[in-house]
Amino acid sequence: MNKPLTCRNYINGQWRSAQSGKFFESLNPANWGECIANVPLSSEADVQAAVVAARQAYLSWRLVPAPVRSEIIHQIGQGLSSRKEELASVMSREMGKVLTEAQGDVQEGIDCAFYYAGEGRRLFGQTTPSELSNKFAMTMRMPIGVAALITPWNFPVAIPCWKALPALVCGNTIVFKPAKDVSACATLLTEIFADAGVPPGVFNLVHGSGPEVGQSLTTHPEIDLVSFTGSSQTGAEVAAICGRSHKRVSLEMGGKNAQIVMEDANLELALEGAIWGAFGTTGQRCTATSRLILHRDIKADFTSKLLEKTSKLQLGAGTNPNTDVGPLINEAQLNRVKHYLEVAREEGATVLTGGKVAQGSGLEQGYFFEPTILDNVTSQMRVAQEEIFGPVVSLIEVKSFEEAIAVLNDSRYGLSSAVYTQNVNRAFQAMRDIEAGITYINGPTIGAEVHLPFGGVKATGNGHREAGSAALDIFSDWKTVYVDFSGQLQRAQIDNR
Ligand code: TXE
């Protein structure tokens, strides 16, 4: 067992304890007897210090040329690369995900760093003709100010990088509040930012709870922008607070993602996609496959093969190289999944496999739940409508392609979607008719790449997109500039008519 890490807040370039002097523990979800980190339990006073530092640092950071900001972001990419194995190992122990997935999480941060490092030499605006003579017109991206980044536990490096790196390249300063369950990961990430040469006050870390630290940030008058990923319920509260104080807010919330398998699909491919989509990261991805919409002609065959593959999945600690499915993040999440199994049974769904807390050697002190397949699910059931966020997938039978699309769209969420078909016409119809931010053809619902926009429609988000150049629209404002070199007053829409 490793010695617990002692975490600190990082404010104005200094590592500090919380002003309360209190700590909480971040525990290993695969073995709750292991403390991964002792973490400061911060309060409003710590948030205040961080916001003051970020506000002060903004005055100079916004004037650093973007290509110079980029060089620091490039160093962050180098730092992440050189500490990838260490970060992944801590992540696997602290958050529970399988080591290879944890490496993928860090890799996403690295990719993101090199992408936004390049962006510093672009940040393109537009030049366009003016309608008046001897007048010049253009647009420029301007930073917003101090950004609060509120992040969940399921992607401890990738999600903070998705937010922090475009925020930095655009010239904003940051107060970062990670989820309590991944405080050690957030600490290592912050060390990498500091070692890369991010100036004091530009990137600040405050550990603590959502209601205390998170809410102090969303209500703080000196925070200009909040970028949030988490539950729909908390997202709605964050948006309401930001709306009242005219803060910009980007929200990335839940999903109820579906994979359609048509009768003409390559079934082996669709099976592999279903297993990875439903049970990868123990179903704790916002893009996880939680509904499998199966054409009736292949349903029986597909289901028996799915059961066979599922029975082979190994549960265990993410650090064990033989593990396929790790633990859930904490007791609350385990109770949530257990609750949804009760709901499923009450609603008349059939539990084909799983459906209970996992027992067995090595699983006694962890939040393990068996990979679960629910059959006879209809679109109206709560298990087909609400985000479960665990290793649970519901099978829904359909008779036609049109019905499959209708069932997929019968959701308040619209994040990711997948269609397995060999029919090119159906593939293009699906791209056009599915109500989701992301559609995969012949691939699972998970697998986002950092240079493409990420986000959803309907109740999944509020219209913003993370990653790629789309994220720049969250972290910058357009300024439109007119330069009149005619030496006289020229009235648009009037003098040239
Ligand atoms: O999320 P919360 P939780 C969904 C998933 C999961 C459920 C609950 O369904 O089962 O949410 O997870 C901070 N003001 N997702 O409880 O509470 C909090 O400290 C400001 C989907 O972990 O939304 C954390 O940093 N901030 C999601 C972050 O918000 C507050 C990933 C998210 O926590 C706050 C995670 C407040 N009042 C959960 N209350 C995805 N889209 O991937 C909490 N926070």
Coordinates of C-alpha atoms and ligand atoms in Angstrom, one line a residue:
M1 CA 0.0 0.0 0.0
N2 CA 1.4 3.4 -1.0
K3 CA 1.7 6.2 1.5
P4 CA -1.2 8.7 1.2
L5 CA -0.3 11.9 -0.7
T6 CA -0.8 15.1 1.2
C7 CA -2.6 17.5 -1.1
R8 CA -2.7 21.3 -0.8
N9 CA -4.6 24.0 -2.6
Y10 CA -2.5 25.9 -5.2
I11 CA -3.2 29.6 -5.0
N12 CA -1.1 32.4 -6.5
G13 CA 1.8 30.0 -7.2
Q14 CA 1.9 28.6 -3.6
W15 CA 0.8 25.3 -2.2
R16 CA -1.4 26.1 0.8
S17 CA -3.6 24.2 3.4
A18 CA -7.2 25.2 3.6
Q19 CA -7.8 28.1 5.9
S20 CA -10.0 25.9 8.1
G21 CA -7.1 23.5 8.6
K22 CA -9.5 20.7 8.0
F23 CA -8.8 17.7 5.7
F24 CA -10.8 14.9 4.1
E25 CA -9.7 11.6 2.7
S26 CA -9.8 10.4 -0.9
L27 CA -10.1 6.6 -0.8
N28 CA -9.4 3.8 -3.2
P29 CA -12.9 2.6 -4.5
A30 CA -11.5 -0.9 -5.1
N31 CA -10.2 -1.1 -1.5
W32 CA -11.7 1.5 0.8
G33 CA -9.2 0.7 3.4
E34 CA -6.5 2.5 1.3
C35 CA -6.3 6.2 1.7
I36 CA -5.0 7.7 -1.5
A37 CA -4.7 11.3 -0.3
N38 CA -5.4 13.6 2.5
V39 CA -7.0 16.7 1.0
P40 CA -7.8 20.2 2.3
L41 CA -11.5 20.8 3.0
S42 CA -11.6 24.3 1.7
S43 CA -14.2 27.0 2.3
E44 CA -15.3 30.3 0.9
A45 CA -12.2 32.0 2.3
D46 CA -9.9 29.8 0.2
V47 CA -12.1 30.5 -2.9
Q48 CA -11.8 34.2 -2.2
A49 CA -8.0 34.0 -2.1
A50 CA -7.9 32.0 -5.3
V51 CA -10.3 34.4 -7.2
V52 CA -8.3 37.4 -6.0
A53 CA -5.1 35.8 -7.3
A54 CA -6.7 34.9 -10.6
R55 CA -8.1 38.4 -11.1
Q56 CA -4.8 40.0 -10.4
A57 CA -2.9 37.6 -12.8
Y58 CA -5.5 38.2 -15.5
L59 CA -4.2 41.7 -15.9
S60 CA -0.9 40.5 -17.3
W61 CA -1.8 37.0 -18.6
R62 CA -4.2 38.5 -21.1
L63 CA -1.4 40.6 -22.6
V64 CA 1.0 37.7 -23.0
P65 CA 1.1 36.9 -26.8
A66 CA -1.0 33.8 -27.5
P67 CA 2.0 32.1 -29.2
V68 CA 4.0 32.6 -26.0
R69 CA 1.0 31.2 -23.9
S70 CA 1.1 28.3 -26.3
E71 CA 4.7 27.5 -25.4
I72 CA 3.7 27.0 -21.8
I73 CA 0.8 24.8 -23.0
H74 CA 3.3 22.8 -25.0
Q75 CA 5.4 22.3 -21.9
I76 CA 2.2 21.0 -20.1
G77 CA 1.9 18.4 -22.9
Q78 CA 5.5 17.4 -22.3
G79 CA 5.0 17.2 -18.6
L80 CA 1.9 15.1 -19.0
S81 CA 3.8 12.8 -21.4
S82 CA 6.8 12.3 -19.1
R83 CA 4.5 11.7 -16.0
K84 CA 1.9 9.6 -17.9
E85 CA 2.5 6.3 -16.2
E86 CA 2.6 7.9 -12.7
L87 CA -0.6 9.8 -13.4
A88 CA -2.4 6.8 -14.8
S89 CA -1.3 4.6 -11.9
V90 CA -2.6 7.1 -9.3
M91 CA -5.8 7.6 -11.3
S92 CA -6.4 3.8 -11.5
R93 CA -6.0 3.6 -7.7
E94 CA -8.0 6.7 -6.9
M95 CA -10.8 6.5 -9.4
G96 CA -10.9 2.8 -10.1
K97 CA -10.6 2.8 -13.9
V98 CA -8.6 0.0 -15.6
L99 CA -5.0 1.0 -16.0
T100 CA -5.1 1.1 -19.9
E101 CA -8.1 3.3 -19.7
A102 CA -6.4 5.6 -17.2
Q103 CA -3.5 5.8 -19.7
G104 CA -6.0 6.8 -22.3
D105 CA -7.4 9.5 -20.1
V106 CA -3.9 11.0 -19.6
Q107 CA -3.2 10.6 -23.4
E108 CA -6.4 12.7 -24.1
G109 CA -4.9 15.4 -21.9
I110 CA -1.6 15.2 -23.9
D111 CA -3.4 15.3 -27.2
C112 CA -5.4 18.3 -26.0
A113 CA -2.2 20.1 -24.9
F114 CA -0.5 19.7 -28.3
Y115 CA -3.7 20.7 -30.1
Y116 CA -4.2 23.9 -28.1
A117 CA -0.5 24.7 -28.2
G118 CA -0.9 24.9 -32.0
E119 CA -4.0 27.0 -31.5
G120 CA -1.9 29.8 -30.0
R121 CA -0.6 30.5 -33.5
R122 CA -4.1 30.5 -35.0
L123 CA -6.9 31.9 -32.9
F124 CA -8.2 33.0 -36.2
G125 CA -10.5 35.9 -36.5
Q126 CA -12.1 37.2 -39.8
T127 CA -11.2 40.0 -42.1
T128 CA -14.0 41.0 -44.4
P129 CA -14.7 43.9 -46.7
S130 CA -16.6 46.9 -45.2
E131 CA -19.6 48.2 -47.1
L132 CA -18.0 51.7 -47.0
S133 CA -15.0 53.0 -48.8
N134 CA -11.7 53.4 -47.0
K135 CA -12.9 51.4 -44.1
F136 CA -11.5 48.1 -42.7
A137 CA -13.4 45.4 -40.8
M138 CA -12.2 42.4 -38.7
T139 CA -13.0 40.2 -35.8
M140 CA -10.7 39.2 -32.9
R141 CA -11.0 36.7 -30.1
M142 CA -10.8 38.3 -26.6
P143 CA -10.4 36.4 -23.3
I144 CA -13.4 36.5 -20.9
G145 CA -11.6 36.9 -17.6
V146 CA -11.5 34.5 -14.6
A147 CA -12.9 31.1 -15.4
A148 CA -14.1 28.6 -12.8
L149 CA -13.7 25.0 -13.9
I150 CA -15.9 22.6 -12.0
T151 CA -15.2 19.0 -13.0
P152 CA -16.4 15.5 -12.2
W153 CA -14.5 12.3 -11.2
N154 CA -14.9 10.1 -14.3
F155 CA -12.1 11.7 -16.4
P156 CA -9.8 13.2 -13.8
V157 CA -7.2 14.4 -16.4
A158 CA -9.0 14.6 -19.7
I159 CA -11.9 16.8 -18.6
P160 CA -9.8 19.4 -16.7
C161 CA -7.5 19.6 -19.7
W162 CA -10.4 20.0 -22.1
K163 CA -11.4 23.0 -20.1
A164 CA -8.1 24.5 -18.9
L165 CA -6.0 24.4 -22.0
P166 CA -8.4 26.3 -24.3
A167 CA -9.1 28.7 -21.4
L168 CA -5.4 29.4 -21.1
V169 CA -4.6 29.8 -24.8
C170 CA -7.4 32.4 -25.0
G171 CA -5.9 34.4 -22.2
N172 CA -8.2 33.6 -19.3
T173 CA -7.0 32.8 -15.8
I174 CA -8.5 29.8 -13.8
V175 CA -9.8 28.6 -10.5
F176 CA -10.1 24.8 -10.8
K177 CA -12.4 22.8 -8.5
P178 CA -12.1 19.1 -9.1
A179 CA -14.5 16.4 -7.7
K180 CA -13.5 15.3 -4.2
D181 CA -13.0 11.7 -5.3
V182 CA -10.1 12.6 -7.6
S183 CA -8.1 15.1 -5.5
A184 CA -4.8 13.3 -5.9
C185 CA -5.1 13.3 -9.7
A186 CA -6.0 17.1 -9.6
T187 CA -2.9 17.7 -7.5
L188 CA -0.5 15.9 -9.9
L189 CA -2.1 17.7 -12.8
T190 CA -1.6 21.1 -11.1
E191 CA 2.1 20.2 -10.4
I192 CA 2.5 19.7 -14.1
F193 CA 0.9 23.0 -14.9
A194 CA 3.2 24.7 -12.3
D195 CA 6.3 23.0 -13.6
A196 CA 5.5 24.0 -17.1
G197 CA 5.9 27.6 -16.2
V198 CA 2.3 28.8 -15.8
P199 CA 2.8 32.1 -14.0
P200 CA 1.5 32.5 -10.4
G201 CA -2.2 33.2 -10.1
V202 CA -3.0 32.1 -13.7
F203 CA -4.0 28.5 -12.6
N204 CA -5.3 28.0 -9.1
L205 CA -6.6 24.8 -7.5
V206 CA -9.1 24.7 -4.7
H207 CA -10.1 21.3 -3.3
G208 CA -13.4 20.7 -1.5
S209 CA -17.1 20.0 -1.8
G210 CA -19.5 21.1 -4.5
P211 CA -22.0 22.9 -2.2
E212 CA -19.1 24.8 -0.4
V213 CA -16.3 25.4 -2.9
G214 CA -18.3 24.9 -6.1
Q215 CA -21.1 27.2 -5.1
S216 CA -18.8 29.8 -3.7
L217 CA -17.3 30.0 -7.2
T218 CA -20.6 30.1 -9.1
T219 CA -21.9 32.9 -6.9
H220 CA -18.6 34.9 -6.7
P221 CA -19.0 38.3 -8.5
E222 CA -15.4 38.2 -9.8
I223 CA -15.9 34.9 -11.7
D224 CA -16.8 35.7 -15.3
L225 CA -17.3 32.2 -16.7
V226 CA -18.2 28.8 -15.3
S227 CA -17.4 25.6 -17.3
F228 CA -19.2 22.7 -15.6
T229 CA -19.3 19.0 -16.2
G230 CA -21.4 16.8 -14.0
S231 CA -25.0 15.8 -13.2
S232 CA -28.0 17.4 -14.8
Q233 CA -29.3 18.4 -11.4
T234 CA -26.2 20.3 -10.3
G235 CA -25.8 21.7 -13.8
A236 CA -29.3 23.2 -13.6
E237 CA -28.4 24.9 -10.3
V238 CA -25.2 26.2 -11.6
A239 CA -26.9 27.6 -14.7
A240 CA -29.6 29.3 -12.6
I241 CA -27.0 31.0 -10.4
C242 CA -24.9 32.1 -13.4
G243 CA -28.0 33.3 -15.3
R244 CA -29.0 35.6 -12.5
S245 CA -25.5 37.2 -12.4
H246 CA -25.0 37.2 -16.2
K247 CA -22.0 34.8 -16.1
R248 CA -21.2 32.8 -19.2
V249 CA -21.8 29.2 -18.4
S250 CA -21.0 26.0 -20.4
L251 CA -22.6 22.8 -19.2
E252 CA -21.9 19.2 -20.1
M253 CA -24.3 16.9 -18.3
G254 CA -25.9 13.6 -18.6
G255 CA -26.6 11.1 -21.4
K256 CA -28.8 8.2 -22.1
N257 CA -26.8 6.9 -25.1
A258 CA -28.1 4.2 -27.4
Q259 CA -26.6 1.8 -29.9
I260 CA -28.8 0.6 -32.7
V261 CA -28.0 -2.8 -34.2
M262 CA -29.9 -3.5 -37.4
E263 CA -30.5 -6.9 -39.0
D264 CA -27.9 -6.2 -41.7
A265 CA -25.1 -5.3 -39.2
N266 CA -21.8 -7.0 -38.7
L267 CA -22.8 -8.6 -35.5
E268 CA -19.4 -9.4 -34.2
L269 CA -18.4 -5.8 -34.6
A270 CA -21.6 -4.6 -33.0
L271 CA -21.1 -7.0 -30.0
E272 CA -17.6 -5.7 -29.4
G273 CA -18.9 -2.2 -29.6
A274 CA -21.7 -3.0 -27.1
I275 CA -19.4 -4.5 -24.6
W276 CA -17.0 -1.6 -24.7
G277 CA -19.7 1.0 -24.8
A278 CA -21.7 -0.4 -21.9
F279 CA -19.1 -1.7 -19.5
G280 CA -16.0 0.3 -20.3
T281 CA -15.2 2.6 -17.4
T282 CA -17.8 0.6 -15.5
G283 CA -20.5 2.5 -17.4
Q284 CA -19.4 5.7 -15.8
R285 CA -18.9 7.8 -18.9
C286 CA -21.3 10.4 -20.1
T287 CA -21.2 8.7 -23.5
A288 CA -21.6 5.1 -22.1
T289 CA -24.0 2.9 -24.0
S290 CA -27.0 2.4 -21.7
R291 CA -29.6 1.3 -24.3
L292 CA -29.1 -1.3 -26.9
I293 CA -31.8 -1.0 -29.6
L294 CA -31.9 -4.3 -31.4
H295 CA -33.8 -5.3 -34.5
R296 CA -36.0 -8.3 -33.7
D297 CA -34.5 -10.5 -36.4
I298 CA -31.1 -10.5 -34.7
K299 CA -32.1 -9.9 -31.1
A300 CA -32.1 -13.5 -29.9
D301 CA -28.7 -14.3 -31.5
F302 CA -27.2 -11.0 -30.4
T303 CA -28.4 -11.3 -26.9
S304 CA -27.0 -14.8 -26.3
K305 CA -23.6 -13.8 -27.7
L306 CA -23.7 -10.6 -25.6
L307 CA -24.4 -12.7 -22.5
E308 CA -21.6 -15.0 -23.3
K309 CA -19.1 -12.2 -23.7
T310 CA -20.4 -10.4 -20.6
S311 CA -19.9 -13.6 -18.5
K312 CA -16.2 -13.5 -19.4
L313 CA -15.6 -10.0 -18.0
Q314 CA -13.3 -9.9 -15.0
L315 CA -14.2 -7.6 -12.2
G316 CA -11.4 -6.3 -10.0
A317 CA -9.1 -3.4 -9.1
G318 CA -8.2 -1.3 -12.1
T319 CA -4.5 -1.7 -11.4
N320 CA -4.8 -5.5 -11.9
P321 CA -3.8 -6.2 -15.5
N322 CA -6.5 -9.0 -15.8
T323 CA -9.3 -6.6 -14.9
D324 CA -11.9 -5.7 -17.5
V325 CA -14.4 -3.8 -15.2
G326 CA -13.3 -1.8 -12.2
P327 CA -15.3 -0.6 -9.2
L328 CA -17.9 2.2 -9.1
I329 CA -16.5 5.4 -7.8
N330 CA -18.1 5.5 -4.3
E331 CA -20.8 4.2 -2.1
A332 CA -23.4 6.8 -3.3
Q333 CA -22.8 5.6 -6.9
L334 CA -23.2 2.0 -5.8
N335 CA -26.4 2.8 -4.0
R336 CA -27.7 4.6 -7.1
V337 CA -27.1 1.6 -9.3
K338 CA -28.7 -0.8 -6.7
H339 CA -31.7 1.5 -6.6
Y340 CA -32.1 1.4 -10.4
L341 CA -32.1 -2.4 -10.3
E342 CA -35.0 -2.2 -7.9
V343 CA -36.8 0.2 -10.2
A344 CA -36.1 -2.1 -13.2
R345 CA -37.6 -5.1 -11.4
E346 CA -40.7 -3.1 -10.3
E347 CA -41.2 -1.9 -13.9
G348 CA -41.1 -5.4 -15.2
A349 CA -37.7 -5.6 -16.8
T350 CA -36.0 -9.0 -16.8
V351 CA -32.5 -9.2 -15.3
L352 CA -30.6 -11.5 -17.8
T353 CA -27.3 -11.3 -15.9
G354 CA -25.8 -9.4 -13.0
G355 CA -28.1 -7.2 -11.1
K356 CA -26.3 -7.3 -7.8
V357 CA -23.3 -6.2 -5.9
A358 CA -20.4 -8.4 -6.9
Q359 CA -19.0 -10.9 -4.3
G360 CA -15.7 -12.7 -4.5
S361 CA -12.1 -12.8 -3.5
G362 CA -10.5 -9.3 -3.7
L363 CA -13.9 -7.6 -4.1
E364 CA -14.9 -7.4 -0.4
Q365 CA -13.7 -3.9 0.2
G366 CA -14.7 -2.2 -3.1
Y367 CA -17.8 -0.8 -4.8
F368 CA -18.1 -3.6 -7.3
F369 CA -21.4 -4.2 -9.2
E370 CA -21.8 -7.1 -11.6
P371 CA -22.1 -6.2 -15.3
T372 CA -25.9 -6.2 -15.8
I373 CA -28.1 -6.7 -18.9
L374 CA -31.8 -5.9 -18.6
D375 CA -34.3 -7.4 -21.1
N376 CA -37.9 -6.6 -22.0
V377 CA -37.3 -2.9 -21.5
T378 CA -39.6 -0.5 -23.2
S379 CA -38.8 3.1 -23.9
Q380 CA -41.2 4.5 -21.3
M381 CA -39.5 2.7 -18.4
R382 CA -37.3 4.8 -16.1
V383 CA -34.3 2.6 -16.7
A384 CA -34.6 3.5 -20.4
Q385 CA -35.0 7.2 -19.6
E386 CA -32.7 8.1 -16.6
E387 CA -29.0 8.1 -16.4
I388 CA -27.8 5.2 -14.3
F389 CA -24.0 5.7 -14.6
G390 CA -23.0 2.1 -13.9
P391 CA -22.5 -1.2 -15.7
V392 CA -26.1 -1.6 -16.7
V393 CA -27.5 -1.9 -20.2
S394 CA -31.1 -2.2 -21.3
L395 CA -32.2 -4.2 -24.4
I396 CA -35.1 -2.7 -26.4
E397 CA -36.5 -4.6 -29.4
V398 CA -37.7 -2.9 -32.5
K399 CA -39.2 -4.0 -35.8
S400 CA -37.8 -1.4 -38.2
F401 CA -35.1 1.1 -38.8
E402 CA -37.6 4.0 -38.4
E403 CA -38.8 2.6 -35.1
A404 CA -35.1 2.3 -34.0
I405 CA -34.5 5.9 -34.7
A406 CA -37.7 6.9 -32.9
V407 CA -36.8 4.9 -29.8
L408 CA -33.2 6.4 -29.8
N409 CA -34.7 9.9 -30.0
D410 CA -37.2 9.2 -27.3
S411 CA -34.9 10.7 -24.6
R412 CA -34.5 14.0 -22.9
Y413 CA -30.8 13.7 -23.4
G414 CA -28.9 13.8 -26.7
L415 CA -25.2 13.2 -26.2
S416 CA -23.8 10.2 -28.1
S417 CA -25.4 7.6 -30.4
A418 CA -24.3 4.6 -32.5
V419 CA -25.7 2.7 -35.4
Y420 CA -24.5 -0.6 -36.7
T421 CA -25.6 -1.3 -40.3
Q422 CA -24.1 -2.2 -43.6
N423 CA -26.7 -0.2 -45.5
V424 CA -25.2 3.1 -46.6
N425 CA -28.7 4.7 -47.1
R426 CA -29.6 3.9 -43.5
A427 CA -26.2 5.2 -42.3
F428 CA -26.9 8.6 -43.9
Q429 CA -30.5 8.7 -42.7
A430 CA -29.2 8.0 -39.2
M431 CA -26.7 10.9 -39.4
R432 CA -29.5 13.2 -40.4
D433 CA -32.3 12.0 -38.1
I434 CA -30.6 11.2 -34.8
E435 CA -31.0 13.9 -32.2
A436 CA -27.5 13.8 -30.6
G437 CA -24.3 15.8 -30.5
I438 CA -22.3 12.8 -31.6
T439 CA -23.2 9.9 -34.0
Y440 CA -20.9 6.9 -34.7
I441 CA -21.6 4.7 -37.7
N442 CA -20.3 1.1 -37.0
G443 CA -18.5 2.2 -33.9
P444 CA -19.5 2.3 -30.2
T445 CA -21.0 5.4 -28.4
I446 CA -17.6 6.1 -26.8
G447 CA -14.4 7.3 -28.5
A448 CA -14.2 11.1 -28.7
E449 CA -11.1 12.7 -30.3
V450 CA -9.9 16.0 -29.0
H451 CA -9.9 18.0 -32.2
L452 CA -13.6 17.5 -32.8
P453 CA -16.4 19.2 -31.0
F454 CA -17.8 17.3 -28.0
G455 CA -21.2 17.9 -26.5
G456 CA -24.9 17.2 -26.8
V457 CA -28.3 18.5 -27.6
K458 CA -31.5 18.7 -25.5
A459 CA -30.9 18.3 -21.8
T460 CA -27.3 17.2 -22.2
G461 CA -25.9 20.6 -22.5
N462 CA -26.6 24.3 -23.1
G463 CA -25.5 24.6 -26.7
H464 CA -21.7 24.9 -26.1
R465 CA -19.2 22.3 -27.4
E466 CA -16.0 21.3 -25.7
A467 CA -12.7 20.2 -27.5
G468 CA -11.5 21.3 -30.9
S469 CA -11.8 24.8 -32.1
A470 CA -15.4 24.8 -30.8
A471 CA -14.1 25.2 -27.3
L472 CA -12.6 28.5 -28.2
D473 CA -16.2 29.9 -28.4
I474 CA -16.7 29.1 -24.7
F475 CA -13.5 30.7 -23.6
S476 CA -13.4 33.8 -25.8
D477 CA -15.6 36.7 -26.9
W478 CA -15.7 38.1 -30.3
K479 CA -14.7 41.7 -30.8
T480 CA -15.6 43.3 -34.0
V481 CA -13.3 46.1 -35.0
Y482 CA -13.9 48.8 -37.7
V483 CA -11.1 51.1 -38.8
D484 CA -12.2 54.1 -40.9
F485 CA -9.3 55.6 -42.8
S486 CA -11.5 57.9 -45.0
G487 CA -11.0 60.9 -42.7
Q488 CA -14.7 61.7 -42.7
L489 CA -17.9 60.5 -41.0
Q490 CA -19.3 57.6 -43.0
R491 CA -22.8 56.4 -42.0
A492 CA -23.4 52.7 -42.6
Q493 CA -26.6 51.8 -44.4
I494 CA -27.1 55.5 -45.2
D495 CA -24.3 57.3 -47.0
N496 CA -23.6 54.5 -49.4
R497 CA -27.2 54.2 -50.6
Ligands
TXE1 O1 -22.2 14.8 -9.7 P1 -22.2 16.4 -9.4 P2 -21.9 13.5 -8.8 C1 -23.9 12.2 -13.3 C2 -24.1 10.7 -13.1 C3 -23.8 10.5 -11.7 C4 -24.4 11.8 -11.1 C5 -23.9 12.2 -9.7 O2 -25.4 10.4 -13.5 O3 -24.4 9.4 -11.2 O4 -24.1 12.8 -12.0 O5 -22.5 12.4 -9.7 C6 -19.5 19.9 -8.1 N1 -22.3 24.1 -7.1 N2 -22.5 12.6 -13.8 O6 -22.7 13.6 -7.5 O7 -22.7 16.5 -8.0 C7 -19.0 18.6 -7.6 O8 -18.2 18.8 -6.4 C8 -21.2 23.9 -7.8 C9 -22.4 12.7 -15.2 O9 -20.5 13.3 -8.7 O10 -22.9 17.1 -10.5 C10 -18.2 18.1 -8.7 O11 -16.9 18.8 -8.8 N3 -20.6 22.8 -8.0 C11 -21.1 13.5 -15.5 C12 -19.0 18.4 -9.9 O12 -19.9 19.5 -9.5 C13 -21.1 21.7 -7.4 C14 -19.9 13.1 -14.7 C15 -19.9 17.3 -10.4 O13 -20.7 16.8 -9.3 C16 -22.3 21.8 -6.7 C17 -20.3 13.0 -13.3 C18 -22.9 23.0 -6.5 N4 -24.0 23.2 -5.8 C19 -21.5 12.7 -12.9 N5 -22.6 20.5 -6.3 C20 -20.8 13.4 -17.0 N6 -21.5 14.3 -17.8 O14 -19.9 12.8 -17.4 C21 -21.7 19.7 -6.7 N7 -20.7 20.4 -7.4

